[in-house]
Coordinates of C-alpha atoms in Angstrom, one line a residue:
X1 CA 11.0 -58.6 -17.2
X2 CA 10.4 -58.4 -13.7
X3 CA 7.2 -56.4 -12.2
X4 CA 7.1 -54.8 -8.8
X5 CA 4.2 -55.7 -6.7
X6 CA 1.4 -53.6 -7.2
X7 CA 1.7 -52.5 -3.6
X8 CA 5.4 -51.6 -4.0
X9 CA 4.3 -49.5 -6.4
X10 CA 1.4 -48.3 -4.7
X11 CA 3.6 -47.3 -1.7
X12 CA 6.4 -45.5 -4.3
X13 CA 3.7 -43.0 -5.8
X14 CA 2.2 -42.6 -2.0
X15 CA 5.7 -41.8 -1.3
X16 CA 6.1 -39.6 -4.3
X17 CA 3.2 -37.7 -3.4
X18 CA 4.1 -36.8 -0.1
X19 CA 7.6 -36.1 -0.6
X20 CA 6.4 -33.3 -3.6
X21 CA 3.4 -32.0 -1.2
X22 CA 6.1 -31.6 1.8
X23 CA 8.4 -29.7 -0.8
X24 CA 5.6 -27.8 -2.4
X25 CA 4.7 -26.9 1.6
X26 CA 8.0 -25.3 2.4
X27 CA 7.6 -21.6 3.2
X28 CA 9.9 -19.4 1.0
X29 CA 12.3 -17.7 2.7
X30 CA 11.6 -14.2 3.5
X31 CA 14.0 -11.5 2.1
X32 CA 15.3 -8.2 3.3
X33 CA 12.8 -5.8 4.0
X34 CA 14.2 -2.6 2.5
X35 CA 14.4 0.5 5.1
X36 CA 12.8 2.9 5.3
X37 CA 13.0 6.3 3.8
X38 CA 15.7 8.3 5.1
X39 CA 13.9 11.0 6.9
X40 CA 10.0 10.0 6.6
X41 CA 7.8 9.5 9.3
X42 CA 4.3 8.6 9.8
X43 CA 1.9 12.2 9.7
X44 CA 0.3 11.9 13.2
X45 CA -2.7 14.7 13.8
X46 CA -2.5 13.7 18.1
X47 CA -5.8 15.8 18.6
X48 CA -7.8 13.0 20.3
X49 CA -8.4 15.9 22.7
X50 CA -10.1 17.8 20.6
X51 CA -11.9 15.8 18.2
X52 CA -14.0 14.4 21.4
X53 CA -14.3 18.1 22.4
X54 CA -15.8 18.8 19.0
X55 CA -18.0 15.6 19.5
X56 CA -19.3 17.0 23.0
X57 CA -20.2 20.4 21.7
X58 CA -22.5 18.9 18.5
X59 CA -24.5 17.0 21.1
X60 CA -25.1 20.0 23.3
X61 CA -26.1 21.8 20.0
X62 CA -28.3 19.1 17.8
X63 CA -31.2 19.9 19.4
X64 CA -30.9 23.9 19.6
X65 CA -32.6 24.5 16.0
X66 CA -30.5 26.4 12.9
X67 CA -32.3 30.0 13.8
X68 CA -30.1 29.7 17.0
X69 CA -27.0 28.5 15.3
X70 CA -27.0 30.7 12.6
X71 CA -25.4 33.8 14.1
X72 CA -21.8 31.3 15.0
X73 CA -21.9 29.9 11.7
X74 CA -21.8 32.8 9.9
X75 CA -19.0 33.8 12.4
X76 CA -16.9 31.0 11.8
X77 CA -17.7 30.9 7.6
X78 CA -15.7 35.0 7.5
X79 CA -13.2 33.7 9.6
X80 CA -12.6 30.8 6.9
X81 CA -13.2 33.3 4.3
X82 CA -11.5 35.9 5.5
X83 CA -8.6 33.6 6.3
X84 CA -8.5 32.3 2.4
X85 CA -9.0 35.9 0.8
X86 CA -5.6 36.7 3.2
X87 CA -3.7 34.1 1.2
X88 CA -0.3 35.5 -0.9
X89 CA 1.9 34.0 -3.1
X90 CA 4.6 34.5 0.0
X91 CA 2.2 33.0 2.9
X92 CA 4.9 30.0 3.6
X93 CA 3.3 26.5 5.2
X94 CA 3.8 27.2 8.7
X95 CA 2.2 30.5 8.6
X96 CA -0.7 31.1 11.5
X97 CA -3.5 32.3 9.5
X98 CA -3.5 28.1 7.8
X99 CA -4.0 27.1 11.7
X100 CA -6.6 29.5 12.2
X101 CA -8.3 28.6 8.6
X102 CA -8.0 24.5 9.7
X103 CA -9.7 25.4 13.4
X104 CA -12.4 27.4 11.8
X105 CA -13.6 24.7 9.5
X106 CA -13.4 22.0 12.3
X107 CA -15.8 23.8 14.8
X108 CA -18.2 25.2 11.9
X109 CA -18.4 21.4 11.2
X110 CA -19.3 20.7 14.8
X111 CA -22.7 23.4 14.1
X112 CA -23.4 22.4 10.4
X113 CA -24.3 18.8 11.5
X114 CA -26.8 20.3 14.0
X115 CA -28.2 22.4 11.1
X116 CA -28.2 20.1 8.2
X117 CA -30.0 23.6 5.6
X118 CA -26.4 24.4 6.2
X119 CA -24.7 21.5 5.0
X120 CA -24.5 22.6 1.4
X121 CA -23.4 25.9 2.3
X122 CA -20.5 23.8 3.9
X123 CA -19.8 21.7 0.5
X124 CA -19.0 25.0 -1.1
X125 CA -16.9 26.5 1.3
X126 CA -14.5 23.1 1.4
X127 CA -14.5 23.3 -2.3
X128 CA -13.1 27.0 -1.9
X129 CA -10.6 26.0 0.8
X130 CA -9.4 23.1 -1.4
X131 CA -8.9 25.5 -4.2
X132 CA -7.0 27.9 -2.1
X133 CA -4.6 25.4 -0.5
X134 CA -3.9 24.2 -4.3
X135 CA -3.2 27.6 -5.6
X136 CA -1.1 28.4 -2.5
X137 CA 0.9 25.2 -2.7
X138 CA 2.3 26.2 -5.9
X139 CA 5.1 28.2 -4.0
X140 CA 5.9 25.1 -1.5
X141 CA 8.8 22.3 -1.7
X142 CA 6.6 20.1 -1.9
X143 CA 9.5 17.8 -0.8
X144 CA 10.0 19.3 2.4
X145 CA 7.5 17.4 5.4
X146 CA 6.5 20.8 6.3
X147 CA 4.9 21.2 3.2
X148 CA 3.8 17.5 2.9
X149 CA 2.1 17.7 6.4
X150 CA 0.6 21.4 5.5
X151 CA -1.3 20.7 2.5
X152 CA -2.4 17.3 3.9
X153 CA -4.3 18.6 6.8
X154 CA -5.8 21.3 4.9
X155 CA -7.0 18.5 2.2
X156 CA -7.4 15.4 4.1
X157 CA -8.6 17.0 7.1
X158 CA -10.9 19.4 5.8
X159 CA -12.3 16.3 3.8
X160 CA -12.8 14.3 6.5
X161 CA -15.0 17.2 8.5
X162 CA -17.4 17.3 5.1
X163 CA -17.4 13.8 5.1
X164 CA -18.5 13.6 9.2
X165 CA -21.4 15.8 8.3
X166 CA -22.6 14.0 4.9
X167 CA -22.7 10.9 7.7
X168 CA -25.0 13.3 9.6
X169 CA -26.9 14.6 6.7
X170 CA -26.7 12.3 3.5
X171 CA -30.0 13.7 2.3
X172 CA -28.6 17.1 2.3
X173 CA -25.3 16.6 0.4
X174 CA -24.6 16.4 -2.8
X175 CA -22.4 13.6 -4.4
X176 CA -21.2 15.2 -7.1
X177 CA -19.2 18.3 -6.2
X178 CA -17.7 20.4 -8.7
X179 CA -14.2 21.7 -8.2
X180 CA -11.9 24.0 -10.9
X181 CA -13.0 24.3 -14.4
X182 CA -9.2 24.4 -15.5
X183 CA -8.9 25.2 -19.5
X184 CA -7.7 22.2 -21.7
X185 CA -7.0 22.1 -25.2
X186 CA -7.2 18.7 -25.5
X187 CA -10.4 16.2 -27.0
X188 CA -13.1 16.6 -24.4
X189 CA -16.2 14.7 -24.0
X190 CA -18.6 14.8 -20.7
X191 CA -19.1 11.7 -18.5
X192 CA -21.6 11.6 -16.0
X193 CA -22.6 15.1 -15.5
X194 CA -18.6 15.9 -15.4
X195 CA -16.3 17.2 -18.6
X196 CA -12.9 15.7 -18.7
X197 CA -10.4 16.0 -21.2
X198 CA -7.9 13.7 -23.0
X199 CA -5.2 13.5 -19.9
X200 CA -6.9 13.9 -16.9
X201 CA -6.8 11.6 -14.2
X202 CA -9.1 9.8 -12.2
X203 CA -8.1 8.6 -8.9
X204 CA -10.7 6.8 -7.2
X205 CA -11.5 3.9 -4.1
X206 CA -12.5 0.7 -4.9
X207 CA -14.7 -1.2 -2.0
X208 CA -12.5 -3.9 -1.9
X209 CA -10.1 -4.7 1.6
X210 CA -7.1 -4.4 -0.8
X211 CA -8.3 -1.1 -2.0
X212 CA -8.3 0.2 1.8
X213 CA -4.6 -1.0 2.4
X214 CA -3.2 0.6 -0.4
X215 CA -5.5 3.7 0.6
X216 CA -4.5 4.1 4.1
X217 CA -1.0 1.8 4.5
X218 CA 1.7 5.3 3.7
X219 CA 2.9 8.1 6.3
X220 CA 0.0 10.1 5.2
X221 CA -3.3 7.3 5.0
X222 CA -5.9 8.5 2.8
X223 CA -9.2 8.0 0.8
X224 CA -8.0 7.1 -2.6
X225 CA -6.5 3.4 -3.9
X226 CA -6.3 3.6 -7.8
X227 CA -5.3 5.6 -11.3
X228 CA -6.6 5.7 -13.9
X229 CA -5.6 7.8 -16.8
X230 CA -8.0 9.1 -19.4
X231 CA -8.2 9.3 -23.5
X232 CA -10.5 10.8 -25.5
X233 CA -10.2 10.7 -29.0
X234 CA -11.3 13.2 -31.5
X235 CA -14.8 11.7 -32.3
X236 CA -15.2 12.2 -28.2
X237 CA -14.9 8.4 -27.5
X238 CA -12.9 8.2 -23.7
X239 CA -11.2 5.6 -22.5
X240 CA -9.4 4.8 -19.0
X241 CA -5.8 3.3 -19.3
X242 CA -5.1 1.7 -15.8
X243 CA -3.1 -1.0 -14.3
X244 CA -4.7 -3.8 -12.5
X245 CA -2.8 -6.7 -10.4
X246 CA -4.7 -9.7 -12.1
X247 CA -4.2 -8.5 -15.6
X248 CA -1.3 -5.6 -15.7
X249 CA -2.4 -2.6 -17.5
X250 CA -5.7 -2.5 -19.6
X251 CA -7.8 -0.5 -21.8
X252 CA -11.6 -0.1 -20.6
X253 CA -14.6 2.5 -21.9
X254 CA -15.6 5.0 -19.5
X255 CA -18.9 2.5 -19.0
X256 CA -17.0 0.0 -18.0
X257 CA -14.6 2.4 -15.6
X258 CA -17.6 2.9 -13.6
X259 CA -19.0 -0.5 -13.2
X260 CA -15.9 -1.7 -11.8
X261 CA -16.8 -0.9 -7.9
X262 CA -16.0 2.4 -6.9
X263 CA -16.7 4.6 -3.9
X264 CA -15.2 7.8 -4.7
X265 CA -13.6 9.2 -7.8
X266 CA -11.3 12.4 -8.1
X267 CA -11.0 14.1 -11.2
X268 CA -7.3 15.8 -11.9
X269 CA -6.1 18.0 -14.6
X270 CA -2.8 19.6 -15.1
X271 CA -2.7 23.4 -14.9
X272 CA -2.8 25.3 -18.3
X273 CA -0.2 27.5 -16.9
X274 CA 2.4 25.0 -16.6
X275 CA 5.5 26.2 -18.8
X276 CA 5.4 22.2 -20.6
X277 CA 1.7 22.7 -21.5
X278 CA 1.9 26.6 -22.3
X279 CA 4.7 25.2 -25.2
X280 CA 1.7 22.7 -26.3
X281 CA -1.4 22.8 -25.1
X282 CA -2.2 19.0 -26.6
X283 CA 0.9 17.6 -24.5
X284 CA -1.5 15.8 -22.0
X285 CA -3.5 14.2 -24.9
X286 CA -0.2 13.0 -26.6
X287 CA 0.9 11.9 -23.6
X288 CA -2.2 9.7 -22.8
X289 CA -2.3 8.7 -27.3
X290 CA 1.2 7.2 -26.5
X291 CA 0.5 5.0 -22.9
X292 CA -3.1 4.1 -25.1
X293 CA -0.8 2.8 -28.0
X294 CA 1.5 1.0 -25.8
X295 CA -1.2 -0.7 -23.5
X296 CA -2.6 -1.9 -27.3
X297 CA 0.4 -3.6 -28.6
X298 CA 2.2 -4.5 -25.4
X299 CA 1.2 -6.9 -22.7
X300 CA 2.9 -5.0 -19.3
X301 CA 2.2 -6.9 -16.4
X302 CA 1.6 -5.2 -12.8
X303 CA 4.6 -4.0 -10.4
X304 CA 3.9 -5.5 -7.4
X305 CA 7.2 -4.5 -6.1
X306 CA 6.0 -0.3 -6.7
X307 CA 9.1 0.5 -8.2
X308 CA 7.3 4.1 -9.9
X309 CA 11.2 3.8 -12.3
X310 CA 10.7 0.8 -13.8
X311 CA 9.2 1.0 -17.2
X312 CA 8.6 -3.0 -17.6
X313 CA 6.2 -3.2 -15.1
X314 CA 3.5 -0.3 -14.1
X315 CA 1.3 0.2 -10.9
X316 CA -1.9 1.7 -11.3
X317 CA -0.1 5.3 -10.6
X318 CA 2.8 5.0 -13.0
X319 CA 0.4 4.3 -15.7
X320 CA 0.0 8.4 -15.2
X321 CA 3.3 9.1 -14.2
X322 CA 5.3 7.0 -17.0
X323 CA 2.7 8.9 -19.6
X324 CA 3.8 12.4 -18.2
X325 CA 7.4 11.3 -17.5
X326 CA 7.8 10.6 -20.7
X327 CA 6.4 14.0 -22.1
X328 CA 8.9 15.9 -19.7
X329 CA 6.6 16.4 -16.7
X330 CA 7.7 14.7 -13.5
X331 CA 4.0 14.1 -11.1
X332 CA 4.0 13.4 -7.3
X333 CA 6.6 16.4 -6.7
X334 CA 6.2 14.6 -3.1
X335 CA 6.7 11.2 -3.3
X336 CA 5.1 8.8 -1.0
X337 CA 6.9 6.8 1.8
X338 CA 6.2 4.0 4.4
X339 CA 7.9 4.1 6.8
X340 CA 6.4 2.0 9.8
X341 CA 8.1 -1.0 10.3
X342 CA 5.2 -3.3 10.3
X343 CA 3.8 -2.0 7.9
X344 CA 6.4 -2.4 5.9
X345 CA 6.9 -6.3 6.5
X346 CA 3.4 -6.6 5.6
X347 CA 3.9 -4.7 2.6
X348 CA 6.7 -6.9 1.4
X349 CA 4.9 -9.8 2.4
X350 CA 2.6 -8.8 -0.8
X351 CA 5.9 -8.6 -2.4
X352 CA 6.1 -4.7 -1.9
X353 CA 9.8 -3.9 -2.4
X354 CA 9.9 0.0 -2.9
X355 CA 8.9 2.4 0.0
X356 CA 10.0 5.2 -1.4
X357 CA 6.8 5.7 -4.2
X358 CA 3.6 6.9 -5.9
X359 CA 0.5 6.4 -3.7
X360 CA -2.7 7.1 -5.4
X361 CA -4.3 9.4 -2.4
X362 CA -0.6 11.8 -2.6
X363 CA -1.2 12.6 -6.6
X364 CA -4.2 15.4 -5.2
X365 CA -1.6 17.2 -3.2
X366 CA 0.8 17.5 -6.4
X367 CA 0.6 21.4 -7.2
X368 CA 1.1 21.2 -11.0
X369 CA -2.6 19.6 -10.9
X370 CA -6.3 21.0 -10.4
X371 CA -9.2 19.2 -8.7
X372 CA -11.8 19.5 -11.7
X373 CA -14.7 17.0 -9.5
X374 CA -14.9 15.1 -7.0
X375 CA -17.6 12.4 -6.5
X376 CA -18.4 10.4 -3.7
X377 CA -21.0 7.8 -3.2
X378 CA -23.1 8.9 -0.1
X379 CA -24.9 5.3 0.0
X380 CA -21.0 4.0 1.0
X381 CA -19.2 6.3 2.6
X382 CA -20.5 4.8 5.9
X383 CA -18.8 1.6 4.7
X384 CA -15.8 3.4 3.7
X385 CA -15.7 4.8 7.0
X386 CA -15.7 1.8 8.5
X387 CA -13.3 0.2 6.1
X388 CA -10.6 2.8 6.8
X389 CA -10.8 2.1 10.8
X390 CA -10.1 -1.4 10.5
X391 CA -7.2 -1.1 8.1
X392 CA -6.6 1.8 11.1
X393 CA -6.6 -0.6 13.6
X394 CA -5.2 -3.9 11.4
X395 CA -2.1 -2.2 11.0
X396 CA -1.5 -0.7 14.8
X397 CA -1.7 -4.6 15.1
X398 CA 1.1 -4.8 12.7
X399 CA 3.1 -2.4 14.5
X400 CA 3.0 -4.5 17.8
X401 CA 4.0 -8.0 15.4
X402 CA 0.6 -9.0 14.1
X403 CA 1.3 -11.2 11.2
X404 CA 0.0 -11.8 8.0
X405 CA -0.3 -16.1 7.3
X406 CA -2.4 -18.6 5.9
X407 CA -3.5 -22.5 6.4
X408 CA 0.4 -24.2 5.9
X409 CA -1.7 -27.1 3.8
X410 CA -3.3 -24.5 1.1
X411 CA 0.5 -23.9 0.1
X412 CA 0.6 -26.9 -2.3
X413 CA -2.7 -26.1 -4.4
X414 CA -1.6 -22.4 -4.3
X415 CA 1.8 -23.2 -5.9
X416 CA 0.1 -25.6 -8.4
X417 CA -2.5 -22.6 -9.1
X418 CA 0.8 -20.6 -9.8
X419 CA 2.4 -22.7 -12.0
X420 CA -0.8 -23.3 -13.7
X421 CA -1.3 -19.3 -13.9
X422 CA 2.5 -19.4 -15.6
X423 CA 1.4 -21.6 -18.6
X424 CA -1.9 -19.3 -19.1
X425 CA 0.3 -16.0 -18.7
X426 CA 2.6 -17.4 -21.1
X427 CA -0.1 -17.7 -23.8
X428 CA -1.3 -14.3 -22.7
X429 CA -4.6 -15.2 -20.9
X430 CA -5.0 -14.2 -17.0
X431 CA -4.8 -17.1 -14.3
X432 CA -5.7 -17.8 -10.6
X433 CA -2.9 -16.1 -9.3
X434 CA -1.9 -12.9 -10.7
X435 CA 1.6 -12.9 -12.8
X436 CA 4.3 -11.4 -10.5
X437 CA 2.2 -12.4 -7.3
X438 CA 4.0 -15.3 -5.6
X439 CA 1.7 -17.9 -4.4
X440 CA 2.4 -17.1 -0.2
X441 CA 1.5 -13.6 -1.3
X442 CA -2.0 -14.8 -3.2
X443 CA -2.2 -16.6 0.0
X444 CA -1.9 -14.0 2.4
X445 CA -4.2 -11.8 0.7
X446 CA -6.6 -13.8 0.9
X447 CA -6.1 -14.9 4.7
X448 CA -6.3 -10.3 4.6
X449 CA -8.8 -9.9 2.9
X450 CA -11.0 -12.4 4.8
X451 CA -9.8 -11.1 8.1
X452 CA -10.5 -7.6 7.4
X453 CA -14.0 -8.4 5.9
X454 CA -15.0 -10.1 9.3
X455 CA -13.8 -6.9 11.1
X456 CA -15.2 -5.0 9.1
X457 CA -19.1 -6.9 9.3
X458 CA -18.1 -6.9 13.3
X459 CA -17.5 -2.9 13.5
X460 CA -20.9 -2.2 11.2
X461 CA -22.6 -4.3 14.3
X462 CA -21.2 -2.6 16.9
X463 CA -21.7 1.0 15.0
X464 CA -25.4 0.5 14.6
X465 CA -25.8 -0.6 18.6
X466 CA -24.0 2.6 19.1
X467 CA -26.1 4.8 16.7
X468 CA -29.0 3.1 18.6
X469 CA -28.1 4.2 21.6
X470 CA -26.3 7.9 20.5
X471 CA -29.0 8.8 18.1
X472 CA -26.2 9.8 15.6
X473 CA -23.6 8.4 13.3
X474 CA -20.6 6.9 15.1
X475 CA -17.7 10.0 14.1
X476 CA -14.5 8.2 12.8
X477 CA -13.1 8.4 16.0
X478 CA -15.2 6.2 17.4
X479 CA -15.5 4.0 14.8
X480 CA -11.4 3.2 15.3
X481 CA -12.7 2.4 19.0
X482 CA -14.7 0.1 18.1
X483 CA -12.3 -1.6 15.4
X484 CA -9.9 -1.5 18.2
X485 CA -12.3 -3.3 20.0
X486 CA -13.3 -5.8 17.3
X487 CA -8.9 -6.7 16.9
X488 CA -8.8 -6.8 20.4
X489 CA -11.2 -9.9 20.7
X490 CA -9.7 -11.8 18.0
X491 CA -6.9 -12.2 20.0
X492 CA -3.0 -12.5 19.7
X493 CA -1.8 -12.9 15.8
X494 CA 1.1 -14.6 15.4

């Protein structure tokens, strides 16, 4: 037998090696990025105007005192009030009196965070307004984008003034504000201060950079990133059925639903009135006994391409809407779109191939559901803020062809961590690299994630130098200034 030299053979596994590292380097070829939703657009409020004119008048009034402030907000709390008692079943989403409701709020905003004994007053009356805007919505299309855009400023923007006060005032607020106390038939048990019932959803926002992308990346960005649905049983043990993209859908105690980090968490509950539930009463409890069975005895990984029809694979939001679906109740009467164009290739990127969907932050504006609570974590909301305008300002990026890469050489190991993630999915254990994630994806979310962390440390800098110098929290507006800023001296991303 005759024995190559040892070099030979040295050089043929050398050779080996880099022909397989070249191969496994080889960027996949990118697919069609589906188009966008006929008819959707991106919700754009265009009041830059106004918000710095709101800005202006709460500096000329912080140091005034609340004796002298009282008299205009009283004023401006009948003119909300009397705008929400006005309300009909036939008031349509265009109609004046919602303008003059929206405008009210904003300026009482600008004196409550110059009077913070007033800021709890404030709480309340969004919590009324919210409640209104629900109620009225029932007689909406909710398909129509007059509808959409309606009951989105009313909730989102009305929101987003509380929150800008809290900023102002976190000693004052309250974290835990309470919301409808809608009847329910179903096993009940009380978590946290808060009773929830055997179907109820919580939507919530994690902390994480992925958590503000999913939160703010649709035609209508918003505060919420994740579903969860609940089950209680009869001896009032609840548990959270939820989809997660390393492990597909799992079961978890409400303990361990709140140790998982969360910012804000929203609790929904479908009317009592509905004609599905007024047939039977327990329908959201079966409906959340049968996703709870299925979860137990089935292994259903994540749907990373956010197809809300595909029963195989469920995102966090069609944990909730495949429960209901299959119990005869449709949710998100509006669905979600993306339409932006980067945003969309950065979404596919992630392997995003559905823009037409279910985002967590549109399932408050369904009308067939109630707010019950709503909790928010004063300590973070800061960082939330701050969050938010990055993503803000990552994805203008996108829009003028920021891309989303990684290091070409990390390609290898990351399609060895894949294939080593296949074998451990296979024996149904949870890998590196999430099943259904493609290793470019893992790769890119991670390049993201890092990216949007520095930002984000960057614009916390640069908003406590300009509290320092304002003597006042940094209003959202400002903050997207300064993540503007922050891209702007990374430089071109190609």
């Amino acid at each position: 037998m005759i024995f190559a030299p040892r070099s030979r053979r040295v050089a043929t596994a050398v050779g080996i090696l880099i022909v397989a590292a070249v191969v496994l380097a080889l960027p996949t070829p990118s697919g069609r990025i589906a188009a966008a939703p006929a008819g959707a657009g991106s919700f754009r409020w265009d009041r830059d105007a106004y918000w710095s004119a709101l800005q202006s008048r709460f500096v000329e009034r912080a140091g005034s005192g609340c004796h002298s402030l009282a008299p205009d907000i009283d004023r401006l709390r009948r003119v909300v009030d009397a705008g929400l008692a006005s309300l009909t079943a036939t008031t349509p989403p265009d109609a004046p009196v919602l303008d003059t409701i929206e405008h009210a709020f904003f300026e009482l905003g600008s004196f409550v965070a110059a009077c913070p004994d007033t800021v709890q007053g404030y709480e309340a009356l969004q919590a009324r307004l919210r409640t209104a805007a629900k109620h009225r919505s029932r007689d909406w299309d909710m398909t129509t984008t007059q509808a959409r855009s309606r009951i989105y400023r009313l909730l989102y923007g009305s929101r987003a003034a509380l929150e800008e006060v809290m900023l102002h005032h976190p000693d004052h607020a309250a974290d835990l504000l309470a919301g409808t106390a809608e009847p329910s038939a179903t096993p009940s048990t009380v978590v946290e201060g808060i009773r929830i019932h055997s179907g109820d959803m919580l939507v919530s926002r994690g902390g994480y950079p992925t958590s503000a992308l999913i939160a703010r990346g649709s035609d209508f960005p918003g505060n919420f990133s994740h579903v969860a649905l609940v089950h209680v049983d009869s001896s009032g043990a609840a548990s959270t059925i939820e989809a997660h993209i390393e492990r597909g859908v799992a079961i978890s105690t409400a303990t361990e639903y709140l140790q998982d980090k969360k910012r804000r968490i929203l609790v929904l509950r479908p009317r009592a009135d509905l004609p599905a539930l007024a047939a039977d009463p327990m329908l959201p409890h079966r409906a959340a006994s049968r996703m709870l069975a299925r979860a137990r005895t089935e292994r259903i990984p994540y749907d990373f391409t956010m197809d809300y029809e595909d029963p195989g694979r469920l995102f966090c939001s069609e944990v909730a809407s495949a429960a209901y679906r299959d119990e005869g109740i449709t949710l998100w009467t509006g669905l979600s779109t993306i339409s932006a164009p980067g945003l969309r290739r950065w979404l596919a990127s992630f392997g995003v191939r559905h823009f037409e969907t279910q985002e967590p932050s549109d399932l408050e504006y369904d009308p067939q559901l109630v707010v019950v609570a709503e909790w928010r974590d004063a300590e973070t909301l800061a960082a939330d803020h701050i969050d938010n305008a990055v993503i803000d300002a990552m994805l203008e990026g996108a829009e003028r062809g920021d891309a989303l890469g990684y290091r070409w050489y990390r390609l290898p190991p990351a399609r060895l961590a894949k294939a080593y993630s296949w074998v451990r999915n296979r024996a149904g254990s949870v890998g590196p690299v999430p099943e259904g994630m493609a290793a470019t994806a893992a790769l890119r979310n991670e390049a993201f994630s890092a990216r949007q962390r520095a930002l984000a440390a960057d614009v916390t800098a640069r908003a406590a130098a300009w509290q320092s110098e304002h003597d006042y929290p940094p209003p959202y507006w400002t903050l997207l200034e300064l993540a503007r800023e922050a891209v702007a001296a990374e430089g071109p991303r190609s």
